[in-house]
Short mmCIF file of C-alpha atoms and ligand atoms in Angstrom, two decimals:
data_model
loop_
_atom_site.label_atom_id
_atom_site.label_comp_id
_atom_site.label_asym_id
_atom_site.label_seq_id
_atom_site.Cartn_x
_atom_site.Cartn_y
_atom_site.Cartn_z
CA GLY M 1 -54.91 -21.18 82.43
CA LEU M 2 -51.26 -22.17 82.73
CA LYS M 3 -48.61 -20.69 84.96
CA ILE M 4 -45.16 -20.58 83.41
CA ALA M 5 -42.02 -19.84 85.44
CA VAL M 6 -38.97 -18.76 83.47
CA ILE M 7 -35.77 -19.05 85.53
CA GLY M 8 -33.16 -16.77 84.03
CA GLY M 9 -35.91 -14.46 82.78
CA GLY M 10 -33.38 -11.69 82.08
CA SER M 11 -31.90 -13.76 79.25
CA SER M 12 -31.79 -12.04 75.87
CA TYR M 13 -33.55 -15.18 74.56
CA THR M 14 -36.72 -14.47 76.56
CA PRO M 15 -38.36 -12.42 73.74
CA GLU M 16 -37.85 -15.49 71.54
CA LEU M 17 -39.72 -17.62 74.06
CA ILE M 18 -42.47 -15.02 74.45
CA GLU M 19 -42.90 -14.92 70.68
CA GLY M 20 -43.44 -18.68 70.84
CA PHE M 21 -46.21 -18.31 73.44
CA ILE M 22 -47.83 -15.57 71.35
CA LYS M 23 -47.73 -17.67 68.16
CA ARG M 24 -49.32 -20.62 69.93
CA ALA M 25 -51.80 -18.67 72.05
CA ASN M 26 -54.68 -20.41 70.25
CA GLU M 27 -53.57 -23.84 71.49
CA LEU M 28 -51.80 -23.00 74.75
CA PRO M 29 -53.86 -21.11 77.35
CA VAL M 30 -51.10 -19.32 79.24
CA LYS M 31 -52.45 -17.18 82.06
CA GLU M 32 -49.32 -16.11 83.93
CA ILE M 33 -45.66 -15.78 83.06
CA TYR M 34 -43.21 -15.28 85.94
CA LEU M 35 -39.78 -14.05 84.92
CA VAL M 36 -37.24 -14.87 87.63
CA ASP M 37 -33.69 -13.65 87.90
CA ILE M 38 -31.07 -12.82 90.53
CA GLU M 39 -29.89 -9.48 91.95
CA LYS M 40 -27.05 -9.30 89.43
CA GLY M 41 -29.50 -9.69 86.54
CA LYS M 42 -32.01 -7.15 87.82
CA GLU M 43 -31.39 -4.51 85.18
CA LYS M 44 -31.71 -7.03 82.33
CA LEU M 45 -34.81 -8.48 83.95
CA ASP M 46 -36.46 -5.03 84.06
CA ILE M 47 -35.81 -4.45 80.36
CA ILE M 48 -37.05 -7.92 79.39
CA TYR M 49 -40.13 -7.54 81.60
CA ASN M 50 -41.13 -4.29 79.93
CA LEU M 51 -40.53 -5.66 76.43
CA THR M 52 -42.50 -8.81 77.29
CA LYS M 53 -45.46 -6.70 78.41
CA ARG M 54 -45.34 -4.68 75.19
CA MET M 55 -45.21 -7.87 73.09
CA ILE M 56 -48.17 -9.40 74.95
CA ASN M 57 -50.13 -6.15 74.68
CA LYS M 58 -49.51 -5.86 70.98
CA ALA M 59 -50.74 -9.42 70.52
CA GLY M 60 -53.87 -8.47 72.47
CA LEU M 61 -53.46 -11.39 74.85
CA ASP M 62 -54.72 -11.65 78.39
CA ILE M 63 -51.51 -12.95 79.98
CA SER M 64 -50.26 -11.49 83.26
CA VAL M 65 -46.51 -10.99 83.34
CA TYR M 66 -44.55 -10.77 86.59
CA LYS M 67 -40.90 -10.17 87.35
CA THR M 68 -39.37 -11.34 90.58
CA LEU M 69 -36.12 -12.17 92.33
CA ASN M 70 -38.07 -14.61 94.51
CA ARG M 71 -37.79 -17.98 92.80
CA LYS M 72 -40.20 -19.73 95.16
CA GLU M 73 -42.99 -17.28 94.35
CA ALA M 74 -42.51 -18.03 90.66
CA ILE M 75 -42.30 -21.81 91.06
CA LYS M 76 -45.26 -22.17 93.40
CA ASP M 77 -48.06 -24.00 91.55
CA ALA M 78 -46.37 -23.52 88.18
CA ASP M 79 -47.38 -25.89 85.39
CA PHE M 80 -44.12 -25.50 83.51
CA VAL M 81 -40.75 -24.32 84.74
CA VAL M 82 -38.34 -23.28 82.00
CA THR M 83 -34.67 -23.01 83.04
CA GLN M 84 -32.44 -20.80 80.90
CA LEU M 85 -29.92 -19.48 83.37
CA ARG M 86 -26.20 -18.95 83.19
CA VAL M 87 -24.42 -19.30 86.51
CA GLY M 88 -21.64 -16.71 86.66
CA GLY M 89 -22.82 -14.90 83.54
CA LEU M 90 -20.81 -14.28 80.40
CA GLU M 91 -17.67 -13.49 82.43
CA ALA M 92 -17.67 -17.11 83.59
CA ARG M 93 -18.28 -18.24 80.02
CA ALA M 94 -15.26 -16.27 78.85
CA ARG M 95 -13.16 -18.21 81.38
CA ASP M 96 -14.71 -21.53 80.27
CA GLU M 97 -13.63 -20.79 76.73
CA GLY M 98 -10.30 -19.23 77.65
CA ILE M 99 -8.78 -21.58 80.25
CA PRO M 100 -8.53 -24.63 77.91
CA LEU M 101 -6.80 -22.58 75.21
CA ARG M 102 -3.89 -21.97 77.62
CA TYR M 103 -3.11 -25.67 77.20
CA ASN M 104 -3.97 -25.97 73.50
CA VAL M 105 -7.27 -27.61 74.38
CA ILE M 106 -10.47 -26.54 72.59
CA GLY M 107 -12.38 -23.87 74.52
CA GLN M 108 -16.12 -24.38 74.12
CA GLU M 109 -18.80 -23.64 76.67
CA THR M 110 -20.77 -26.89 76.35
CA THR M 111 -18.31 -29.53 75.19
CA GLY M 112 -14.81 -30.29 76.42
CA ALA M 113 -13.28 -28.70 79.51
CA GLY M 114 -15.37 -25.51 79.19
CA GLY M 115 -18.56 -27.53 79.31
CA PHE M 116 -17.23 -29.34 82.37
CA ALA M 117 -16.65 -26.03 84.18
CA LYS M 118 -20.12 -24.77 83.25
CA ALA M 119 -21.62 -28.05 84.44
CA ILE M 120 -20.07 -28.05 87.90
CA ARG M 121 -21.09 -24.39 88.42
CA THR M 122 -24.64 -25.12 87.37
CA ILE M 123 -25.29 -28.41 89.16
CA PRO M 124 -25.71 -26.94 92.70
CA VAL M 125 -28.10 -24.30 91.34
CA ILE M 126 -30.26 -26.70 89.34
CA LEU M 127 -30.50 -28.97 92.40
CA ASP M 128 -31.73 -25.99 94.48
CA ILE M 129 -34.29 -25.15 91.82
CA CYS M 130 -35.46 -28.76 91.82
CA ARG M 131 -35.87 -28.76 95.62
CA ASP M 132 -38.21 -25.78 95.16
CA ILE M 133 -40.15 -27.61 92.45
CA GLU M 134 -40.42 -30.76 94.58
CA GLU M 135 -41.83 -28.67 97.39
CA LEU M 136 -43.96 -26.09 95.60
CA SER M 137 -45.07 -27.57 92.26
CA PRO M 138 -44.33 -31.31 92.28
CA ASP M 139 -46.48 -31.92 89.20
CA ALA M 140 -44.77 -29.28 87.10
CA TRP M 141 -42.70 -30.17 84.06
CA LEU M 142 -39.20 -28.79 84.02
CA ILE M 143 -38.10 -27.88 80.52
CA ASN M 144 -34.35 -27.48 80.85
CA PHE M 145 -32.54 -25.36 78.30
CA THR M 146 -29.58 -24.61 80.57
CA ASN M 147 -26.30 -25.92 79.22
CA PRO M 148 -24.68 -28.33 79.16
CA ALA M 149 -28.28 -29.45 78.67
CA GLY M 150 -27.57 -33.20 78.59
CA ILE M 151 -25.51 -33.17 81.79
CA ILE M 152 -27.89 -30.85 83.64
CA THR M 153 -30.86 -32.98 82.64
CA GLU M 154 -28.98 -36.13 83.71
CA THR M 155 -28.39 -34.53 87.14
CA VAL M 156 -32.08 -33.74 87.57
CA LEU M 157 -33.06 -37.23 86.52
CA LYS M 158 -30.61 -38.96 88.86
CA TYR M 159 -30.83 -36.76 91.95
CA THR M 160 -34.37 -35.33 92.10
CA ASN M 161 -38.01 -36.34 91.69
CA VAL M 162 -38.73 -33.59 89.19
CA LYS M 163 -40.31 -34.45 85.83
CA VAL M 164 -37.83 -33.15 83.31
CA MET M 165 -37.10 -32.91 79.61
CA GLY M 166 -33.91 -31.33 78.33
CA LEU M 167 -34.09 -29.28 75.21
CA CYS M 168 -31.67 -28.06 72.58
CA ASN M 169 -32.26 -26.17 69.36
CA VAL M 170 -29.70 -28.21 67.40
CA PRO M 171 -32.11 -30.95 66.20
CA ILE M 172 -34.74 -28.47 65.01
CA GLY M 173 -31.94 -26.40 63.46
CA MET M 174 -30.69 -29.47 61.57
CA VAL M 175 -34.20 -30.17 60.25
CA ASN M 176 -34.49 -26.57 59.05
CA ASN M 177 -31.00 -26.64 57.49
CA VAL M 178 -31.71 -29.93 55.70
CA ALA M 179 -34.98 -28.52 54.38
CA LYS M 180 -33.03 -25.55 53.02
CA LEU M 181 -30.48 -27.87 51.33
CA LEU M 182 -33.35 -29.76 49.72
CA GLY M 183 -35.25 -26.58 48.86
CA VAL M 184 -38.40 -27.71 50.66
CA SER M 185 -40.34 -26.55 53.70
CA SER M 186 -39.27 -27.90 57.08
CA ASN M 187 -42.54 -29.62 57.89
CA ARG M 188 -41.88 -32.13 55.11
CA VAL M 189 -38.54 -33.24 56.61
CA ARG M 190 -38.16 -35.77 59.40
CA ILE M 191 -34.87 -36.91 60.88
CA GLU M 192 -34.32 -39.94 63.08
CA PHE M 193 -32.03 -38.51 65.76
CA ALA M 194 -29.87 -40.52 68.13
CA GLY M 195 -27.07 -39.65 70.49
CA LEU M 196 -26.36 -37.16 73.22
CA ASN M 197 -26.82 -33.43 73.51
CA HIS M 198 -24.40 -31.65 71.15
CA MET M 199 -23.36 -35.16 70.09
CA VAL M 200 -26.49 -36.12 68.17
CA TYR M 201 -26.56 -37.81 64.77
CA GLY M 202 -29.23 -37.83 62.11
CA LYS M 203 -29.41 -41.56 61.41
CA GLU M 204 -32.02 -41.47 58.68
CA ILE M 205 -33.59 -38.53 56.87
CA TYR M 206 -37.03 -38.59 55.30
CA LEU M 207 -38.78 -36.22 52.91
CA ASP M 208 -42.54 -36.78 52.83
CA GLY M 209 -41.87 -40.21 54.34
CA LYS M 210 -39.34 -41.22 51.67
CA ASN M 211 -35.78 -41.96 52.78
CA VAL M 212 -33.50 -39.28 51.33
CA THR M 213 -30.45 -39.82 53.60
CA ASP M 214 -28.12 -40.42 50.63
CA VAL M 215 -29.25 -37.29 48.81
CA VAL M 216 -28.69 -35.11 51.88
CA LEU M 217 -25.32 -36.67 52.70
CA GLU M 218 -24.17 -36.06 49.16
CA LYS M 219 -25.11 -32.39 49.43
CA LEU M 220 -23.35 -32.16 52.79
CA GLY M 221 -20.22 -33.79 51.37
CA ASP M 222 -20.38 -31.33 48.47
CA GLY M 223 -20.03 -28.35 50.78
CA GLY M 224 -23.64 -27.95 51.90
CA LEU M 225 -23.72 -26.20 55.23
CA ILE M 226 -25.53 -27.34 58.36
CA ASN M 227 -24.50 -25.18 61.27
CA MET M 228 -25.35 -22.83 64.15
CA LYS M 229 -24.28 -19.19 64.48
CA ASN M 230 -21.85 -19.90 67.33
CA ILE M 231 -19.77 -22.55 65.53
CA PRO M 232 -17.11 -21.91 62.83
CA ASP M 233 -18.42 -22.75 59.33
CA ILE M 234 -15.89 -25.50 58.64
CA LYS M 235 -16.97 -27.77 55.79
CA TRP M 236 -17.05 -31.55 56.09
CA ASP M 237 -14.78 -33.70 53.96
CA THR M 238 -16.65 -35.61 51.25
CA ASP M 239 -15.09 -38.96 52.10
CA PHE M 240 -15.67 -38.53 55.83
CA ILE M 241 -19.39 -38.07 55.25
CA LYS M 242 -19.39 -41.07 52.90
CA THR M 243 -17.86 -43.29 55.54
CA LEU M 244 -19.87 -41.90 58.47
CA LYS M 245 -23.11 -42.58 56.55
CA MET M 246 -25.02 -40.32 58.93
CA LEU M 247 -25.63 -36.65 59.45
CA PRO M 248 -23.23 -35.24 62.05
CA CYS M 249 -24.48 -32.35 64.19
CA PRO M 250 -22.76 -28.95 64.04
CA TYR M 251 -20.97 -29.65 67.35
CA HIS M 252 -19.35 -32.78 65.93
CA ARG M 253 -16.81 -30.45 64.34
CA TYR M 254 -15.23 -30.15 67.79
CA PHE M 255 -14.67 -33.90 67.90
CA TYR M 256 -13.92 -34.85 64.28
CA LEU M 257 -12.19 -31.62 63.19
CA SER M 258 -10.50 -30.77 66.49
CA ASP M 259 -7.33 -29.49 64.80
CA ASP M 260 -9.17 -27.04 62.53
CA ILE M 261 -11.32 -25.80 65.39
CA LEU M 262 -8.38 -25.34 67.74
CA LYS M 263 -6.48 -23.44 65.05
CA GLU M 264 -9.46 -21.20 64.43
CA GLU M 265 -9.88 -20.49 68.16
CA LEU M 266 -6.19 -19.72 68.69
CA GLU M 267 -6.09 -17.46 65.63
CA GLY M 268 -9.19 -15.68 66.89
CA LEU M 269 -7.34 -14.87 70.10
CA LYS M 270 -4.30 -13.61 68.20
CA LYS M 271 -6.44 -11.39 66.02
CA ASN M 272 -8.16 -10.03 69.13
CA LYS M 273 -11.50 -11.36 67.91
CA GLY M 274 -11.98 -12.68 71.42
CA THR M 275 -13.72 -15.90 72.35
CA ARG M 276 -17.38 -16.43 71.51
CA ALA M 277 -18.24 -15.12 75.01
CA GLU M 278 -16.62 -11.81 74.22
CA GLN M 279 -18.42 -11.58 70.88
CA VAL M 280 -21.71 -12.43 72.58
CA MET M 281 -21.13 -9.68 75.18
CA LYS M 282 -21.15 -7.16 72.33
CA ILE M 283 -24.17 -8.69 70.58
CA GLU M 284 -25.99 -8.75 73.89
CA GLN M 285 -25.28 -5.09 74.55
CA GLU M 286 -26.68 -4.15 71.15
CA LEU M 287 -29.70 -6.34 71.78
CA PHE M 288 -30.50 -4.78 75.13
CA GLU M 289 -30.15 -1.27 73.64
CA LYS M 290 -32.86 -2.32 71.16
CA TYR M 291 -34.98 -4.00 73.82
CA LYS M 292 -35.02 -0.78 75.85
CA ASN M 293 -36.73 1.17 73.08
CA PRO M 294 -40.34 1.70 74.20
CA ALA M 295 -41.44 1.59 70.56
CA LEU M 296 -40.17 -1.98 70.14
CA ASP M 297 -42.93 -4.54 70.61
CA GLU M 298 -41.59 -7.62 68.86
CA LYS M 299 -38.50 -9.82 68.78
CA PRO M 300 -35.79 -7.91 66.87
CA GLU M 301 -33.97 -9.47 63.94
CA GLU M 302 -30.55 -9.09 65.63
CA LEU M 303 -31.38 -11.97 67.95
CA GLU M 304 -30.58 -14.21 64.97
CA LYS M 305 -26.88 -13.49 65.52
CA ARG M 306 -27.10 -15.74 68.57
CA GLY M 307 -26.85 -19.50 68.46
CA GLY M 308 -30.24 -20.06 70.06
CA ALA M 309 -32.34 -19.72 66.89
CA TYR M 310 -35.63 -21.68 66.90
CA TYR M 311 -35.52 -21.99 70.69
CA SER M 312 -39.11 -20.77 70.94
CA ASP M 313 -40.35 -23.22 68.34
CA ALA M 314 -38.65 -26.08 70.12
CA ALA M 315 -39.74 -25.09 73.62
CA VAL M 316 -43.28 -23.90 73.10
CA SER M 317 -44.26 -26.66 70.66
CA LEU M 318 -42.94 -29.16 73.22
CA ILE M 319 -44.95 -27.56 76.04
CA SER M 320 -48.02 -27.63 73.81
CA ALA M 321 -47.48 -31.31 72.95
CA ILE M 322 -47.41 -32.11 76.67
CA HIS M 323 -50.33 -29.92 77.66
CA ASN M 324 -52.53 -30.92 74.72
CA ASP M 325 -51.62 -34.61 74.97
CA LYS M 326 -50.62 -34.59 71.29
CA SER M 327 -48.50 -37.75 71.12
CA GLU M 328 -46.30 -35.86 68.69
CA ILE M 329 -42.64 -36.60 67.98
CA HIS M 330 -40.05 -34.18 69.40
CA THR M 331 -36.32 -34.54 69.91
CA VAL M 332 -35.56 -34.28 73.61
CA ASN M 333 -33.08 -35.23 76.31
CA ILE M 334 -34.71 -37.96 78.38
CA ARG M 335 -34.04 -41.26 80.08
CA ASN M 336 -32.89 -43.85 77.57
CA ASN M 337 -35.15 -46.62 78.92
CA GLY M 338 -33.73 -49.19 76.54
CA ALA M 339 -34.30 -47.20 73.35
CA ILE M 340 -30.58 -47.34 72.57
CA SER M 341 -29.57 -50.83 73.63
CA SER M 342 -25.84 -50.08 73.66
CA LEU M 343 -26.32 -47.50 76.47
CA PRO M 344 -27.61 -48.09 80.02
CA ASN M 345 -31.35 -47.66 80.62
CA ASP M 346 -30.94 -44.91 83.18
CA VAL M 347 -28.81 -42.40 81.28
CA VAL M 348 -30.03 -39.34 79.42
CA VAL M 349 -29.95 -39.48 75.62
CA GLU M 350 -31.02 -37.00 72.96
CA ILE M 351 -33.55 -38.86 70.89
CA ASN M 352 -36.89 -38.66 69.12
CA ALA M 353 -39.73 -39.35 71.51
CA VAL M 354 -43.50 -39.43 71.52
CA ILE M 355 -44.62 -36.56 73.73
CA ASN M 356 -47.90 -36.39 75.54
CA ARG M 357 -49.34 -35.63 78.96
CA ALA M 358 -47.69 -38.72 80.43
CA GLY M 359 -44.29 -37.48 79.29
CA ALA M 360 -41.82 -38.70 76.71
CA LYS M 361 -41.53 -42.19 75.28
CA PRO M 362 -38.32 -42.63 73.28
CA VAL M 363 -38.52 -44.23 69.86
CA VAL M 364 -36.74 -47.60 70.12
CA LEU M 365 -33.59 -47.70 67.98
CA GLY M 366 -31.64 -50.77 69.12
CA GLU M 367 -27.86 -50.78 68.95
CA LEU M 368 -25.89 -47.78 67.76
CA PRO M 369 -23.88 -48.30 64.58
CA VAL M 370 -20.25 -49.23 65.28
CA GLN M 371 -18.85 -46.00 63.79
CA ILE M 372 -20.52 -43.82 66.42
CA ASN M 373 -20.92 -46.18 69.34
CA GLY M 374 -17.43 -45.69 70.78
CA LEU M 375 -17.46 -41.90 70.81
CA ILE M 376 -20.91 -41.78 72.35
CA GLN M 377 -19.94 -44.28 75.03
CA GLN M 378 -16.88 -42.25 75.91
CA VAL M 379 -18.72 -38.93 76.06
CA LYS M 380 -21.47 -40.50 78.16
CA ALA M 381 -18.84 -41.82 80.57
CA TYR M 382 -17.43 -38.29 80.81
CA GLU M 383 -20.95 -36.93 81.43
CA LEU M 384 -21.71 -39.44 84.19
CA LEU M 385 -18.43 -38.66 85.93
CA THR M 386 -19.15 -34.94 85.59
CA VAL M 387 -22.59 -35.31 87.16
CA LYS M 388 -21.07 -37.21 90.06
CA ALA M 389 -18.27 -34.69 90.49
CA GLY M 390 -20.71 -31.78 90.30
CA VAL M 391 -22.96 -33.27 92.97
CA THR M 392 -20.32 -34.55 95.37
CA GLY M 393 -17.48 -32.08 94.84
CA ASP M 394 -15.03 -34.98 94.79
CA TYR M 395 -11.68 -33.91 93.29
CA TYR M 396 -10.75 -37.33 91.97
CA THR M 397 -14.07 -37.89 90.22
CA ALA M 398 -13.67 -34.47 88.62
CA LEU M 399 -10.15 -35.35 87.49
CA MET M 400 -11.36 -38.60 85.97
CA ALA M 401 -14.24 -36.79 84.25
CA LEU M 402 -11.91 -34.33 82.54
CA THR M 403 -9.38 -37.03 81.70
CA THR M 404 -12.13 -39.08 80.06
CA ASN M 405 -13.28 -36.20 77.87
CA PRO M 406 -12.11 -36.87 74.30
CA LEU M 407 -11.15 -33.22 73.81
CA VAL M 408 -8.69 -33.34 76.73
CA TYR M 409 -5.66 -35.15 75.38
CA SER M 410 -3.66 -35.95 78.52
CA ALA M 411 -4.16 -36.76 82.18
CA ASN M 412 -1.53 -34.20 83.12
CA ILE M 413 -3.32 -31.49 81.15
CA ALA M 414 -6.62 -32.59 82.71
CA LYS M 415 -5.13 -31.96 86.15
CA LYS M 416 -3.84 -28.51 85.21
CA LEU M 417 -7.20 -27.64 83.67
CA LEU M 418 -9.06 -28.86 86.73
CA ASP M 419 -6.91 -26.86 89.12
CA ASP M 420 -7.40 -23.67 87.06
CA ILE M 421 -11.13 -24.30 86.73
CA LEU M 422 -11.60 -24.92 90.47
CA LEU M 423 -9.56 -21.86 91.41
CA GLU M 424 -11.14 -19.46 88.93
CA ASN M 425 -14.70 -20.60 89.66
CA LYS M 426 -14.38 -20.92 93.43
CA ASP M 427 -17.19 -18.41 94.10
CA TYR M 428 -19.61 -20.75 92.31
CA LEU M 429 -18.47 -24.12 93.62
CA PRO M 430 -19.84 -24.60 97.15
CA GLN M 431 -19.60 -28.38 96.73
CA PHE M 432 -15.81 -28.42 96.23
P1 LIG U 1 -27.37 -15.12 80.17
O1 LIG U 1 -25.97 -14.92 80.56
O2 LIG U 1 -28.09 -14.01 79.55
O3 LIG U 1 -28.15 -15.65 81.45
C1 LIG U 1 -29.56 -15.67 81.52
C2 LIG U 1 -29.99 -15.11 82.84
O4 LIG U 1 -29.75 -16.05 83.88
C3 LIG U 1 -29.26 -13.82 83.25
O5 LIG U 1 -30.17 -12.75 83.27
C4 LIG U 1 -28.69 -14.17 84.61
O6 LIG U 1 -28.72 -13.07 85.52
C5 LIG U 1 -29.59 -15.29 85.05
N1 LIG U 1 -29.11 -16.12 86.15
C6 LIG U 1 -27.84 -16.45 86.49
N2 LIG U 1 -27.84 -17.22 87.58
C7 LIG U 1 -29.13 -17.38 87.95
C8 LIG U 1 -29.78 -18.08 89.01
N3 LIG U 1 -29.09 -18.75 89.93
N4 LIG U 1 -31.13 -18.02 89.08
C9 LIG U 1 -31.84 -17.33 88.17
N5 LIG U 1 -31.29 -16.67 87.16
C10 LIG U 1 -29.94 -16.69 87.05
O7 LIG U 1 -27.40 -16.43 79.27
P2 LIG U 1 -28.10 -16.77 77.87
O8 LIG U 1 -27.10 -16.55 76.81
O9 LIG U 1 -29.41 -16.16 77.79
O10 LIG U 1 -28.24 -18.33 78.03
C11 LIG U 1 -28.96 -18.88 79.10
C12 LIG U 1 -28.74 -20.36 79.20
O11 LIG U 1 -29.32 -21.02 78.09
C13 LIG U 1 -27.26 -20.76 79.20
O12 LIG U 1 -27.06 -21.83 80.09
C14 LIG U 1 -27.04 -21.20 77.79
O13 LIG U 1 -25.98 -22.10 77.66
C15 LIG U 1 -28.36 -21.84 77.49
N6 LIG U 1 -28.68 -22.02 76.06
C16 LIG U 1 -29.07 -23.25 75.72
C17 LIG U 1 -29.36 -23.54 74.41
C18 LIG U 1 -29.75 -24.95 74.07
O14 LIG U 1 -29.69 -25.34 72.93
N7 LIG U 1 -30.14 -25.76 75.04
C19 LIG U 1 -29.30 -22.53 73.43
C20 LIG U 1 -28.92 -21.24 73.82
C21 LIG U 1 -28.61 -21.00 75.17
C1 LIG U 2 -26.75 -23.20 70.06
C2 LIG U 2 -26.78 -24.31 71.06
C3 LIG U 2 -26.77 -23.82 72.43
C4 LIG U 2 -25.60 -22.89 72.57
C5 LIG U 2 -25.94 -21.64 71.84
C6 LIG U 2 -24.81 -20.65 71.87
O1 LIG U 2 -25.80 -23.63 69.20
O2 LIG U 2 -27.69 -25.29 70.78
O3 LIG U 2 -26.79 -24.87 73.31
O4 LIG U 2 -25.24 -22.66 73.87
O5 LIG U 2 -26.42 -21.89 70.56
O6 LIG U 2 -25.16 -19.45 71.29
P1 LIG U 2 -24.39 -18.11 71.62
O7 LIG U 2 -24.99 -17.12 70.70
O8 LIG U 2 -24.64 -17.83 73.06
O9 LIG U 2 -22.95 -18.35 71.36
MN1 LIG U 3 -27.86 -26.71 72.47
#
């Protein structure tokens, strides 16, 4: 049977993941699940551990569940390590989203300056985790969910020997949303994805193998909604979609509709709605109240208020495709290896790939269309600089990273942002 280590086990998303293992118990012989957290997350870990045991019991499965603050014990001989941690917790996220707004820069926890701050806090931790994997379970697959997932996966790929795939629920969410727009079930829809994490495009869309890209784009231009719970429901302009000729991802709103998003974020602050972090703190509290109830033995509906919908489907079906050598197509963050010829071979891209025991083989796409090539190149440059800054702690690389980010509109603002970020995250930045 398989040993699974979940780093950040106290996450409110863990019941989602557990539900995935339960649903796929017939194809995935999980024997042990280790939930790992840190001292600060101990109370959440306890609640999640108890709920997990009730869920597994209800399903009548013979899976041993462990909770531990000892990461090495969890990683030792694991077959799969799933990372879903948040360095600094939601308080740090609130700063990631809040600091940029001081300078009229979009505050988002995975893109822009907020994503940069989250990345440099997380990089030292993910490197530590990878040292443990290299030592204690060198054959394990790391399935990284930790944001910014593209940058964190790029760090693992460049600076460790760990086998890694980065995962996001956006592609699977887009497939499900497109299916809804078409009024069909998701398993009939296939999208050719290309790009970066939270910067991915649906290049072509197929229904039962037939190309329906035009039909979907027309619906999207007509006000059809494709989104995630954590992003404002701003509609796309008809003519923009016509000229883009591809399906943007929900996060593209930050880049193509920056003014609307910024306005929405600033108004939210004025109306005391708080940033998304502050909203999530409330949702999380409600969730954990539910999770504590000894009568609860399944994933509660309220989890759908979070942006991480379909996480379990994405993660557990991916793990099953690897373990069962399925050679099935999944959308993952992996080494480009020439699949997108307008990007270097050794950078991480979010792309469809054939998944089996040997790993992921990206579907070859050739050059990116001119209308998206520039933005992707620029964001990748920002990501590479961020990885380097996060690993080395070099101030000037960090400054260049932020300056290169398309959401940061001036080098002077980049410097102010960087200084605030470094100061207000100093407890989490041993490398600087
Ligand atoms: P959370 O704040 O609940 O954090 C999860 C757990 O990580 C907490 O219990 C915390 O104590 C723990 N943790 C913090 N530092 C740790 C460390 N060094 N070692 C082990 N555990 C540690 O966060 P969440 O909302 O559950 O999200 C978790 C992560 O998943 C975040 O990075 C988030 O951005 C990411 N996420 C990714 C996607 C995606 O599409 N890839 C979707 C949703 C969430
Ligand atoms: C999804 C993304 C995640 C993101 C999360 C936020 O949109 O794919 O990467 O971090 O949801 O959800 P939350 O509920 O925490 O705001
Ligand atoms: Mn994501």
